[in-house]
Amino acid sequence: NTAESSEQVVIFEEKITKVNGEVTIKRYQRGKFLGKGGFAKCYEATNLETKKVQAAKIIAKSSLTKNRARQKLISEIKIHKSLQNTNIVQFEHVFEDHENVYILLELCSNQTLNELIKRRKRLTEIEVQCYVAQIINSLKYLHASNVIHRDLKLGNLFLNKSMELKLGDFGLATKLEFDGEKKRTICGTPNYIAPEVLDGKVGHSFEVDVWSLGVIIYAMLIGKPPFETPDVKTTYRKIRLNSYTFPEHVLISDAAKNIITRILNLDPVKRPTLDEIMSHPFMNTGGSIPKTLPLSTLACPPSAS
Ligand SMILES: COc1cc(C(=O)NC2CCN(C)CC2)ccc1Nc1cc2c(cn1)c(C)nn2-c1cc(Cl)cc(CCC(N)=O)c1
């Protein structure tokens, strides 16, 4: 037998029947498995006509029998499809066949900030400023579109091949239908979930994304989220008690400690707005913040060149 792997080629196709009855077929070759999340598996996919490589999130319809899962997917597609911003993963296309739903998205070949932190342990303040500026740009657009992401975390912040940050995964996002509307459903990822969401009584709004941004800034500078414990219930108690510390052995500036402390306020109305965060001393060190970072920072700190 020959040495090459016996990998079979997997093709999935979209049949389009035009109004005049004409049928056209778009074919995609499934590539490398990129990972999974929820009911979705993600692969590289090459459009065999245009040769364009995208990320294909494939959801088996057999996993969508429960109405909750089905509604969540419909909401994710409806919201993500409507968004267009340089710091939000571009929604390219969605179609289905008998077995699966296929969501074609912008490929971000440098993975997520989660892998970056695992590899680097922690980032320098200038790197954090660079990523925070891009996250705030995506959140300003999102909130102006009356959308709350509700699952902002390192694993949903992607880096494309040009090291641009792209916010992805709108599975828990929600669109507010009227000014002042408050949401109540409890959702999010334990480490990043805002106290008012846990509280469930008063309802929550855009401020939950600001809280998660505070958790992200802490995690990028320290190397792990502020309320992380091995047990979810204990994490929730620490969040409700606002119980976190800055470890002595990690040197971070007073401006960094100050912005994190202001954002991680149990009272949502006391948290700074996105504009106030941008004008805070942590984001205004006098020097200019780079638009993107060099690829070398995926492996080691930026050299003080
Ligand atoms: C080339 O582009 C990528 C490569 C990889 C990668 O190398 N993953 C390796 C695969 C092998 N295993 C062993 C380690 C991780 C991971 C992600 C890539 N790009 C990539 C992945 C992407 C997207 C854009 N671009 C979007 C949008 N959604 N998803 C998406 C969707 C799901 Cl359901 C799950 C995951 C994996 C978990 C995660 N949050 O990263 C990602």
Coordinates of C-alpha atoms and ligand atoms in Angstrom, one line a residue:
N1 CA 0.0 0.0 0.0
T2 CA 1.2 3.5 -0.8
A3 CA 2.6 5.7 2.0
E4 CA 0.0 8.5 1.5
S5 CA -2.8 8.6 4.0
S6 CA -6.1 7.0 2.9
E7 CA -8.0 10.2 3.7
Q8 CA -11.1 10.2 1.7
V9 CA -12.1 13.5 0.1
V10 CA -15.4 14.9 1.7
I11 CA -17.5 17.1 -0.5
F12 CA -20.6 18.9 0.6
E13 CA -22.8 20.7 -1.9
E14 CA -25.5 23.3 -2.1
K15 CA -28.3 22.8 -4.6
I16 CA -29.8 26.0 -5.7
T17 CA -33.1 25.9 -7.7
K18 CA -33.6 29.2 -9.4
V19 CA -37.1 30.7 -10.0
N20 CA -36.9 29.6 -13.6
G21 CA -36.4 26.0 -12.5
E22 CA -32.7 26.0 -13.4
V23 CA -30.6 24.1 -10.8
T24 CA -27.1 25.2 -10.0
I25 CA -24.7 23.4 -7.6
K26 CA -22.0 24.9 -5.4
R27 CA -19.5 22.4 -4.2
Y28 CA -17.2 22.7 -1.1
Q29 CA -14.3 20.4 -0.2
R30 CA -14.2 19.8 3.6
G31 CA -10.6 20.3 5.0
K32 CA -8.9 20.2 8.3
F33 CA -11.0 19.7 11.5
L34 CA -10.7 23.0 13.4
G35 CA -12.6 22.2 16.5
K36 CA -16.1 21.8 18.0
G37 CA -18.4 23.9 20.1
G38 CA -22.0 23.1 21.2
F39 CA -23.7 21.0 18.5
A40 CA -21.3 22.4 15.8
K41 CA -18.2 20.9 14.3
C42 CA -15.9 23.4 12.5
Y43 CA -13.8 22.5 9.4
E44 CA -11.8 24.4 6.8
A45 CA -13.9 24.4 3.6
T46 CA -12.7 25.2 0.1
N47 CA -15.2 26.5 -2.5
L48 CA -14.3 24.3 -5.4
E49 CA -15.3 27.0 -7.9
T50 CA -13.6 30.1 -6.3
K51 CA -11.0 28.2 -4.4
K52 CA -11.8 30.5 -1.4
V53 CA -11.1 28.8 2.0
Q54 CA -13.6 29.5 4.8
A55 CA -14.5 28.1 8.2
A56 CA -17.6 25.9 7.9
K57 CA -19.6 25.3 11.1
I58 CA -21.6 22.1 10.4
I59 CA -24.5 21.2 12.7
A60 CA -26.2 17.8 12.3
K61 CA -30.0 18.3 12.0
S62 CA -30.3 15.2 14.2
S63 CA -29.0 17.3 17.1
L64 CA -31.6 20.0 16.5
T65 CA -34.7 18.0 17.5
K66 CA -35.2 20.0 20.8
N67 CA -36.9 23.3 20.1
R68 CA -34.4 25.2 22.4
A69 CA -31.4 24.1 20.3
R70 CA -33.2 24.9 17.1
Q71 CA -34.3 28.4 18.3
K72 CA -30.7 29.1 19.5
L73 CA -29.3 28.3 16.0
I74 CA -32.0 30.4 14.2
S75 CA -31.2 33.3 16.6
E76 CA -27.5 32.9 16.0
I77 CA -27.9 33.0 12.2
K78 CA -30.4 35.8 12.2
I79 CA -28.2 38.1 14.4
H80 CA -24.8 37.2 12.9
K81 CA -26.1 37.5 9.3
S82 CA -27.1 41.1 10.0
L83 CA -23.7 42.2 11.2
Q84 CA -20.8 43.8 9.2
N85 CA -17.8 45.2 11.1
T86 CA -14.0 44.8 10.7
N87 CA -13.7 43.4 14.2
I88 CA -16.6 40.9 13.9
V89 CA -16.2 37.5 12.1
Q90 CA -17.8 38.0 8.7
F91 CA -20.9 35.8 8.2
E92 CA -20.5 34.6 4.6
H93 CA -23.4 32.1 3.8
V94 CA -25.8 29.5 5.3
F95 CA -27.5 26.6 3.6
E96 CA -28.7 23.1 4.5
D97 CA -29.0 19.6 3.0
H98 CA -30.9 16.6 4.3
E99 CA -28.4 15.9 7.1
N100 CA -26.8 19.2 8.1
V101 CA -26.9 23.0 8.4
Y102 CA -23.8 24.6 7.0
I103 CA -22.7 28.1 8.2
L104 CA -19.8 29.5 6.1
L105 CA -17.7 32.1 8.1
E106 CA -14.6 34.1 7.7
L107 CA -11.6 31.8 8.5
C108 CA -9.4 33.1 11.3
S109 CA -6.2 31.0 10.9
N110 CA -4.5 32.3 14.0
Q111 CA -7.2 30.7 16.2
T112 CA -8.4 32.5 19.4
L113 CA -7.0 34.5 22.3
N114 CA -7.6 31.4 24.4
E115 CA -4.9 29.5 22.7
L116 CA -2.7 32.6 22.7
I117 CA -2.9 33.0 26.5
K118 CA -2.3 29.2 26.9
R119 CA 0.8 29.6 24.8
R120 CA 2.1 32.9 26.2
K121 CA 0.9 32.6 29.8
R122 CA 0.2 36.3 29.9
L123 CA 0.4 39.4 27.6
T124 CA 2.2 42.7 27.9
E125 CA 0.1 45.8 28.6
I126 CA 0.7 47.2 25.1
E127 CA -0.7 43.9 23.6
V128 CA -3.7 44.1 25.9
Q129 CA -4.3 47.7 24.9
C130 CA -4.2 46.7 21.2
Y131 CA -6.7 43.8 21.7
V132 CA -9.0 45.9 24.0
A133 CA -9.2 48.7 21.4
Q134 CA -10.4 46.1 18.8
I135 CA -12.8 44.4 21.2
I136 CA -14.3 47.8 22.1
N137 CA -14.7 48.7 18.4
S138 CA -16.7 45.5 17.9
L139 CA -18.8 46.1 21.0
K140 CA -19.6 49.7 20.1
Y141 CA -20.9 48.5 16.7
L142 CA -22.8 45.6 18.3
H143 CA -24.5 47.7 21.0
A144 CA -25.3 50.4 18.4
S145 CA -27.1 47.7 16.6
N146 CA -29.0 46.9 19.8
V147 CA -27.3 43.5 20.1
I148 CA -25.8 42.1 23.3
H149 CA -23.3 39.3 22.8
R150 CA -23.6 37.8 26.3
D151 CA -20.8 35.2 25.8
L152 CA -17.7 37.4 25.4
K153 CA -14.7 35.3 26.3
L154 CA -11.1 34.6 25.1
G155 CA -12.4 31.5 23.2
N156 CA -14.7 33.7 21.1
L157 CA -12.1 36.3 20.1
F158 CA -10.5 35.1 16.9
L159 CA -7.3 36.3 15.1
N160 CA -7.2 36.2 11.3
K161 CA -4.0 35.6 9.3
S162 CA -3.3 39.4 9.4
M163 CA -3.6 39.3 13.2
E164 CA -6.9 41.3 13.2
L165 CA -9.2 40.5 16.1
K166 CA -12.6 39.2 15.2
L167 CA -15.5 38.6 17.6
G168 CA -17.4 35.4 16.8
D169 CA -20.0 32.9 18.1
F170 CA -23.4 34.7 18.4
G171 CA -25.1 31.6 19.9
L172 CA -26.0 33.4 23.1
A173 CA -26.5 36.9 21.5
T174 CA -29.8 38.7 21.7
K175 CA -31.3 41.7 20.0
L176 CA -33.2 44.3 22.1
E177 CA -36.5 45.2 20.4
F178 CA -37.1 48.5 22.4
D179 CA -35.1 51.1 24.4
G180 CA -34.7 50.1 28.0
E181 CA -35.7 46.5 27.4
K182 CA -34.1 44.1 29.9
K183 CA -33.3 40.5 29.3
R184 CA -33.7 37.8 32.0
T185 CA -32.6 34.4 30.7
I186 CA -29.5 33.1 32.5
C187 CA -26.7 32.4 30.0
G188 CA -23.0 32.8 29.4
T189 CA -19.8 31.0 30.4
P190 CA -19.3 30.7 34.2
N191 CA -16.0 32.6 34.4
Y192 CA -17.2 35.6 32.4
I193 CA -20.9 35.8 33.5
A194 CA -22.0 39.1 35.0
P195 CA -23.5 39.2 38.6
E196 CA -26.8 40.6 37.5
V197 CA -27.3 37.7 35.1
L198 CA -26.7 35.3 38.0
D199 CA -29.0 37.4 40.1
G200 CA -31.7 36.9 37.5
K201 CA -34.1 39.3 39.2
V202 CA -33.5 42.8 37.8
G203 CA -32.8 41.8 34.2
H204 CA -29.7 42.6 32.3
S205 CA -28.5 44.7 29.3
F206 CA -25.4 45.9 27.4
E207 CA -23.5 46.2 30.7
V208 CA -23.0 42.4 30.8
D209 CA -20.6 42.7 27.8
V210 CA -18.6 45.4 29.6
W211 CA -18.3 43.1 32.7
S212 CA -17.0 40.3 30.5
L213 CA -14.5 42.7 28.9
G214 CA -13.2 43.4 32.4
V215 CA -12.8 39.7 33.0
I216 CA -10.9 39.4 29.7
I217 CA -8.5 42.3 30.5
Y218 CA -7.7 40.7 33.8
A219 CA -7.2 37.2 32.2
M220 CA -4.9 38.6 29.5
L221 CA -2.7 40.5 32.0
I222 CA -2.7 37.9 34.8
G223 CA -3.0 34.6 32.8
K224 CA -6.3 33.4 34.2
P225 CA -9.8 34.8 34.8
P226 CA -10.3 36.6 38.2
F227 CA -13.1 34.3 39.6
E228 CA -11.9 31.0 38.3
T229 CA -12.1 28.0 40.7
P230 CA -12.4 24.3 40.0
D231 CA -16.1 24.4 40.9
V232 CA -18.7 26.5 39.1
K233 CA -20.8 27.1 42.2
T234 CA -17.8 28.6 44.0
T235 CA -17.0 30.7 40.9
Y236 CA -20.6 32.1 41.0
R237 CA -20.2 32.9 44.8
K238 CA -16.9 34.7 44.1
I239 CA -18.6 36.7 41.3
R240 CA -21.6 37.6 43.6
L241 CA -19.2 38.6 46.4
N242 CA -16.9 40.4 43.9
S243 CA -14.1 38.4 45.4
Y244 CA -10.9 38.6 43.4
T245 CA -7.3 39.8 44.0
F246 CA -4.3 40.8 42.0
P247 CA -1.5 38.3 42.6
E248 CA 1.6 39.9 44.1
H249 CA 4.0 38.1 41.7
V250 CA 2.4 39.6 38.6
L251 CA 3.5 43.2 38.1
I252 CA 0.7 45.3 36.5
S253 CA 0.3 49.1 36.3
D254 CA -2.0 51.0 38.7
A255 CA -3.9 52.1 35.5
A256 CA -4.5 48.5 34.6
K257 CA -5.7 47.6 38.2
N258 CA -7.9 50.7 38.2
I259 CA -9.7 50.0 34.9
I260 CA -10.3 46.4 35.9
T261 CA -11.6 47.5 39.3
R262 CA -14.0 50.0 37.8
I263 CA -15.3 47.6 35.2
L264 CA -15.8 44.7 37.7
N265 CA -18.4 46.7 39.6
L266 CA -21.4 44.6 40.9
D267 CA -23.7 47.5 40.0
P268 CA -24.1 47.6 36.2
V269 CA -24.9 51.3 36.1
K270 CA -21.6 52.1 37.9
R271 CA -19.5 50.4 35.3
P272 CA -17.7 52.7 32.7
T273 CA -19.1 52.9 29.2
L274 CA -17.1 51.7 26.3
D275 CA -16.1 55.3 25.5
E276 CA -15.1 55.9 29.1
I277 CA -12.9 52.8 28.9
M278 CA -11.2 54.1 25.7
S279 CA -10.5 57.5 27.5
H280 CA -9.2 55.8 30.7
P281 CA -5.4 56.3 31.4
F282 CA -4.8 52.5 30.8
M283 CA -5.8 53.1 27.1
N284 CA -4.1 56.5 26.9
T285 CA -0.5 56.0 27.9
G286 CA 0.7 58.9 25.7
G287 CA 2.3 56.4 23.2
S288 CA 0.2 55.2 20.3
I289 CA -1.5 51.8 20.4
P290 CA -0.6 49.5 17.4
K291 CA -3.5 48.6 15.2
T292 CA -2.4 44.9 15.1
L293 CA 0.5 43.0 16.6
P294 CA 3.2 41.1 14.7
L295 CA 2.8 37.3 14.2
S296 CA 5.9 36.8 16.4
T297 CA 3.7 37.8 19.4
L298 CA 1.8 34.5 19.0
A299 CA 4.9 32.8 20.5
C300 CA 6.8 35.5 22.4
P301 CA 6.5 39.0 23.9
P302 CA 7.0 42.0 21.5
S303 CA 10.8 42.9 21.6
A304 CA 11.3 46.3 23.0
S305 CA 12.7 47.4 19.6
Ligands
LIG1 C1 -7.0 27.5 10.4 O1 -8.0 28.1 11.3 C2 -8.2 27.5 12.5 C3 -7.3 26.6 13.0 C4 -7.6 26.1 14.3 C5 -6.7 25.0 14.8 O2 -5.5 24.9 14.4 N1 -7.2 24.1 15.6 C6 -6.4 23.0 16.1 C7 -6.9 21.7 15.4 C8 -6.2 20.5 16.0 N2 -6.4 20.4 17.4 C9 -5.7 19.2 17.9 C10 -5.9 21.6 18.1 C11 -6.6 22.9 17.6 C12 -8.7 26.5 15.1 C13 -9.5 27.5 14.5 C14 -9.3 28.0 13.3 N3 -10.0 29.0 12.6 C15 -11.3 29.3 12.8 C16 -12.2 28.6 13.7 C17 -13.5 29.2 13.8 C18 -13.8 30.4 13.2 C19 -12.9 31.0 12.3 N4 -11.7 30.5 12.2 C20 -15.2 30.7 13.5 C21 -15.9 31.9 13.1 N5 -15.6 29.7 14.3 N6 -14.6 28.8 14.5 C22 -14.8 27.7 15.4 C23 -16.1 27.1 15.4 C24 -16.2 26.1 16.3 CL1 -17.8 25.3 16.4 C25 -15.2 25.6 17.1 C26 -13.9 26.2 17.0 C27 -12.8 25.6 17.8 C28 -12.8 26.2 19.2 C29 -12.5 27.6 19.2 N7 -13.3 28.5 19.7 O3 -11.4 27.9 18.5 C30 -13.7 27.3 16.2

